[in-house]
PDB file of C-alpha atoms in Angstrom:
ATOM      1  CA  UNK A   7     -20.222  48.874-135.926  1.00  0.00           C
ATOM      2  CA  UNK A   8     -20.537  46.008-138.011  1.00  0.00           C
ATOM      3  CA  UNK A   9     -23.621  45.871-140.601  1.00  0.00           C
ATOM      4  CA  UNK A  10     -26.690  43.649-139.159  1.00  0.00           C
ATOM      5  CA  UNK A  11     -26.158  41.255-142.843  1.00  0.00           C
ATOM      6  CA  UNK A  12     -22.221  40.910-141.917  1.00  0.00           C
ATOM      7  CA  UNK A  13     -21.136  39.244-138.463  1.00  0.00           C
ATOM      8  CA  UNK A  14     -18.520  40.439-136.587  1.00  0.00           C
ATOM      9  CA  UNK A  15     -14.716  39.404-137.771  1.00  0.00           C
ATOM     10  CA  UNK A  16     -11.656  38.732-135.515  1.00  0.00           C
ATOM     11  CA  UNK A  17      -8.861  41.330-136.916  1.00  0.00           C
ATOM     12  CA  UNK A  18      -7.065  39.176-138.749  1.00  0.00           C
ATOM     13  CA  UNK A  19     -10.462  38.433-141.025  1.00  0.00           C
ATOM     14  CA  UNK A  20     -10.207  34.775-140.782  1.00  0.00           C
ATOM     15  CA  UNK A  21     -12.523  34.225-138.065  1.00  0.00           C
ATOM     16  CA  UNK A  22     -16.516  35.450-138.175  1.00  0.00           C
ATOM     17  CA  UNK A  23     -17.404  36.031-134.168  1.00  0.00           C
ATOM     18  CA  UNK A  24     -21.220  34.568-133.661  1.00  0.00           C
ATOM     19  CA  UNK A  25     -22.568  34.482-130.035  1.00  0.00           C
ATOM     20  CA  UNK A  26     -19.082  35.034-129.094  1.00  0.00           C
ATOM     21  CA  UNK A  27     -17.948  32.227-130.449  1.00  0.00           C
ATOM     22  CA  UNK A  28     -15.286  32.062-133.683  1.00  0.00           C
ATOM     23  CA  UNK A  29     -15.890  30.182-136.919  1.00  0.00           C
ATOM     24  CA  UNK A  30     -13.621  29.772-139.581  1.00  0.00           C
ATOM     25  CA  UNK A  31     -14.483  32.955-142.102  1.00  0.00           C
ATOM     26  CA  UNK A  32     -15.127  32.046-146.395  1.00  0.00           C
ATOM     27  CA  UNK A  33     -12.161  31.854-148.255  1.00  0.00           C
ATOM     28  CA  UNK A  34     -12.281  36.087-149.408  1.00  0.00           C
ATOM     29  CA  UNK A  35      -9.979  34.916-152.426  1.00  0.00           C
ATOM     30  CA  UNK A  36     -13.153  33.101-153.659  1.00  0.00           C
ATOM     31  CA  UNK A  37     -14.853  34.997-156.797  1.00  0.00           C
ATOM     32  CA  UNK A  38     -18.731  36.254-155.619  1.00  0.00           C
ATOM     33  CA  UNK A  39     -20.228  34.303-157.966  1.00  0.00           C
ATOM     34  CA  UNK A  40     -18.481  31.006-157.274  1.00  0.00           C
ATOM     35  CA  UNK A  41     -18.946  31.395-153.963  1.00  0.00           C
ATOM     36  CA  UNK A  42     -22.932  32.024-154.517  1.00  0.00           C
ATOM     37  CA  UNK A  43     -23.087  28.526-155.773  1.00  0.00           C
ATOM     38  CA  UNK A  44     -21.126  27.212-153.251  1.00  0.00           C
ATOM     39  CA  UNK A  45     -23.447  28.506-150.377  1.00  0.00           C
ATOM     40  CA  UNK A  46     -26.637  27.243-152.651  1.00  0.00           C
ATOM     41  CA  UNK A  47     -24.965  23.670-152.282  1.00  0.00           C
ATOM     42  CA  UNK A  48     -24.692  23.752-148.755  1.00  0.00           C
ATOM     43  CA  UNK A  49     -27.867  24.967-148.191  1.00  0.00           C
ATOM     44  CA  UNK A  50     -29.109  22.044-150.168  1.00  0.00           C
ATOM     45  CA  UNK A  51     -26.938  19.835-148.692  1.00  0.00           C
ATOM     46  CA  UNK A  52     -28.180  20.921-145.169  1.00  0.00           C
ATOM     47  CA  UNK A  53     -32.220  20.898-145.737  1.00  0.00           C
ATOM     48  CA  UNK A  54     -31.215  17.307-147.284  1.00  0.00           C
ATOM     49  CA  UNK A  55     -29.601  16.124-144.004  1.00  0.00           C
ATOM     50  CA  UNK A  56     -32.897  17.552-141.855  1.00  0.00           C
ATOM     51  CA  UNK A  57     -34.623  15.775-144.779  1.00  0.00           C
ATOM     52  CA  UNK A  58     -33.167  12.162-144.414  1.00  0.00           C
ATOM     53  CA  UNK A  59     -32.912  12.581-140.509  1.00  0.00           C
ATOM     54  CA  UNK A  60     -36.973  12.947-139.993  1.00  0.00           C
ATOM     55  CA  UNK A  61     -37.244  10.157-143.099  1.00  0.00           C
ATOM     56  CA  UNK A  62     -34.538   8.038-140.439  1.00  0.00           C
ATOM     57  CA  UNK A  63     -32.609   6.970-144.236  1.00  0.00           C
ATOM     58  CA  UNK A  64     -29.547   6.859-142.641  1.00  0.00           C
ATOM     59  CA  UNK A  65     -28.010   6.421-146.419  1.00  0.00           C
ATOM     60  CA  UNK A  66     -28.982   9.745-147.277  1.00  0.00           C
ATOM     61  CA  UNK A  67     -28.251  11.856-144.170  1.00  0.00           C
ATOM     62  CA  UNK A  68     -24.272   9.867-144.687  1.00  0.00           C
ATOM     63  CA  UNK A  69     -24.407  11.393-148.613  1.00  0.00           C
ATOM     64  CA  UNK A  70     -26.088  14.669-147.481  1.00  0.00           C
ATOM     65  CA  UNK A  71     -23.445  15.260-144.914  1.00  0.00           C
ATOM     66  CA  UNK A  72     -20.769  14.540-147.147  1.00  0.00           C
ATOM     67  CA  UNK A  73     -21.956  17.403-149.779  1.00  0.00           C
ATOM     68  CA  UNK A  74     -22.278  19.854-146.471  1.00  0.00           C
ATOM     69  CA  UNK A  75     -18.518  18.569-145.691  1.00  0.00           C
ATOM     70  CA  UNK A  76     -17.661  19.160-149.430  1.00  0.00           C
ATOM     71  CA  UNK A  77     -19.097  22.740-149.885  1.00  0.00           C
ATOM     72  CA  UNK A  78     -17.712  23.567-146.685  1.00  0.00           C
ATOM     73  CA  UNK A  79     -14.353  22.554-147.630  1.00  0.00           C
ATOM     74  CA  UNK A  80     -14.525  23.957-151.117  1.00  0.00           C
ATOM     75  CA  UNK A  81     -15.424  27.775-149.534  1.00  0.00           C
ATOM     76  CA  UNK A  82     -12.532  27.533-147.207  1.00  0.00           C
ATOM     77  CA  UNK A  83     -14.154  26.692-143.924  1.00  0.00           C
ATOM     78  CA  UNK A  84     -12.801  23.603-143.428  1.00  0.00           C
ATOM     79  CA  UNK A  85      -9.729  21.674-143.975  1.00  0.00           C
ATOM     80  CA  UNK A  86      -6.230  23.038-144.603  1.00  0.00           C
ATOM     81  CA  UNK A  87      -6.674  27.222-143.535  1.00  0.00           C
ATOM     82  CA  UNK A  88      -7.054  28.918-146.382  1.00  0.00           C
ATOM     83  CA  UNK A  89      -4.291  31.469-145.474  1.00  0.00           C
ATOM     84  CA  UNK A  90      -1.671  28.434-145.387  1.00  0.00           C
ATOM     85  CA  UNK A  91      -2.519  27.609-149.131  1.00  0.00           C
ATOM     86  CA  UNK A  92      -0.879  29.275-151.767  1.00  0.00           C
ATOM     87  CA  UNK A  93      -3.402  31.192-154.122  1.00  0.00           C
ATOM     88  CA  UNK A  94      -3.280  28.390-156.463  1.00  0.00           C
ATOM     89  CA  UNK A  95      -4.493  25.835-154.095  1.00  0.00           C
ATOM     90  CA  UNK A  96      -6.615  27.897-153.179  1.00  0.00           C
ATOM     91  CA  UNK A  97      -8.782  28.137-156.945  1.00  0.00           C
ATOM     92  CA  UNK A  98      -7.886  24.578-156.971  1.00  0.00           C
ATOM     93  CA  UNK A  99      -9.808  23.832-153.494  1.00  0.00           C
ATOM     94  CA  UNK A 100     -12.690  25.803-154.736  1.00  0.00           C
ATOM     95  CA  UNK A 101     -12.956  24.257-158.045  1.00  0.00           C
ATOM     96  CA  UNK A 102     -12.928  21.028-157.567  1.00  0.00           C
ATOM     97  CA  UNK A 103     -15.305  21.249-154.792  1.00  0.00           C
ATOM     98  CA  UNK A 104     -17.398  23.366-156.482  1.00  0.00           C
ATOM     99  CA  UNK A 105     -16.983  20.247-159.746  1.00  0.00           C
ATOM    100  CA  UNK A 106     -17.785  17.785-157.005  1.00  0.00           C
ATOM    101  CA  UNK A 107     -20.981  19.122-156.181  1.00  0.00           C
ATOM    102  CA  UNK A 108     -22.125  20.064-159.412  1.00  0.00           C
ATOM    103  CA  UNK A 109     -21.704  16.059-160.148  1.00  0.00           C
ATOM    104  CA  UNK A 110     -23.604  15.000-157.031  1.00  0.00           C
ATOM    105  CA  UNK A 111     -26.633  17.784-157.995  1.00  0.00           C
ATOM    106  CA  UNK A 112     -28.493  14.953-159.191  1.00  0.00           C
ATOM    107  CA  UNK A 113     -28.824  13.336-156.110  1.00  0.00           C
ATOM    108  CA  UNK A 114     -31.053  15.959-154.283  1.00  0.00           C
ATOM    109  CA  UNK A 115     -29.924  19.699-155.110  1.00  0.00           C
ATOM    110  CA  UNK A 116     -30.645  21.909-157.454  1.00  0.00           C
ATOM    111  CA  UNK A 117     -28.039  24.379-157.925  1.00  0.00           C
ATOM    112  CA  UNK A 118     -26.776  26.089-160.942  1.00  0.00           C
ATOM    113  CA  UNK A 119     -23.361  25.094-162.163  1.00  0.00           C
ATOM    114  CA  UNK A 120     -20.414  26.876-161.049  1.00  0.00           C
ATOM    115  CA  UNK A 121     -18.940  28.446-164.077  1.00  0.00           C
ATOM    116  CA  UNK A 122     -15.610  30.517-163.859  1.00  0.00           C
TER     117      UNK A 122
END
């Protein structure tokens, strides 16, 4: 049974199972603490789209969604599967996403820096 703070995982691991239906699972490669800061940035980046959405600032939902797009990238869950990179595109996705949104923090987060 899978623990209630972990959702269930196709057997290959690269799919998370919610309400039956499969989402692309976190790059695993990605170290815990880079990772942390990655999910603080798309939080961030989400609460700002909800943000600019009930403000109707159609500027700022555009940038917010393009952090979301960004962190979601960086941890793996979007673009190019992280099982078809090699292990050094894979730090390299995560890094420079993670560099990205350090850069944008000014404009509405406030995450810590991802060190390595």
């Amino acid at each position: 049974m899978e623990s209630p703070t972990q959702p269930e995982r196709t057997p290959d691991g690269r799919y998370i199972v919610v309400n039956g239906r499969r989402w692309r699972a976190t790059d695993p490669a990605i170290p815990e603490d880079v990772a942390a800061v990655l999910r603080r940035h798309l939080m961030s980046a989400r609460r700002a789209v909800g943000a600019a959405r009930r403000a109707g600032d159609g500027a700022a939902e555009g940038a917010a969604r393009s952090r979301v797009h960004t962190a979601k990238v960086a941890l793996g869950e979007r673009g190019t599967p992280w099982w078809d990179q090699s292990p050094v595109q894979r730090r390299d996705r995560w890094t420079r996403g993670a560099a990205e949104l350090d850069d944008a923090r000014g404009e509405g987060g406030r995450e810590g820096r991802a060190e390595e």
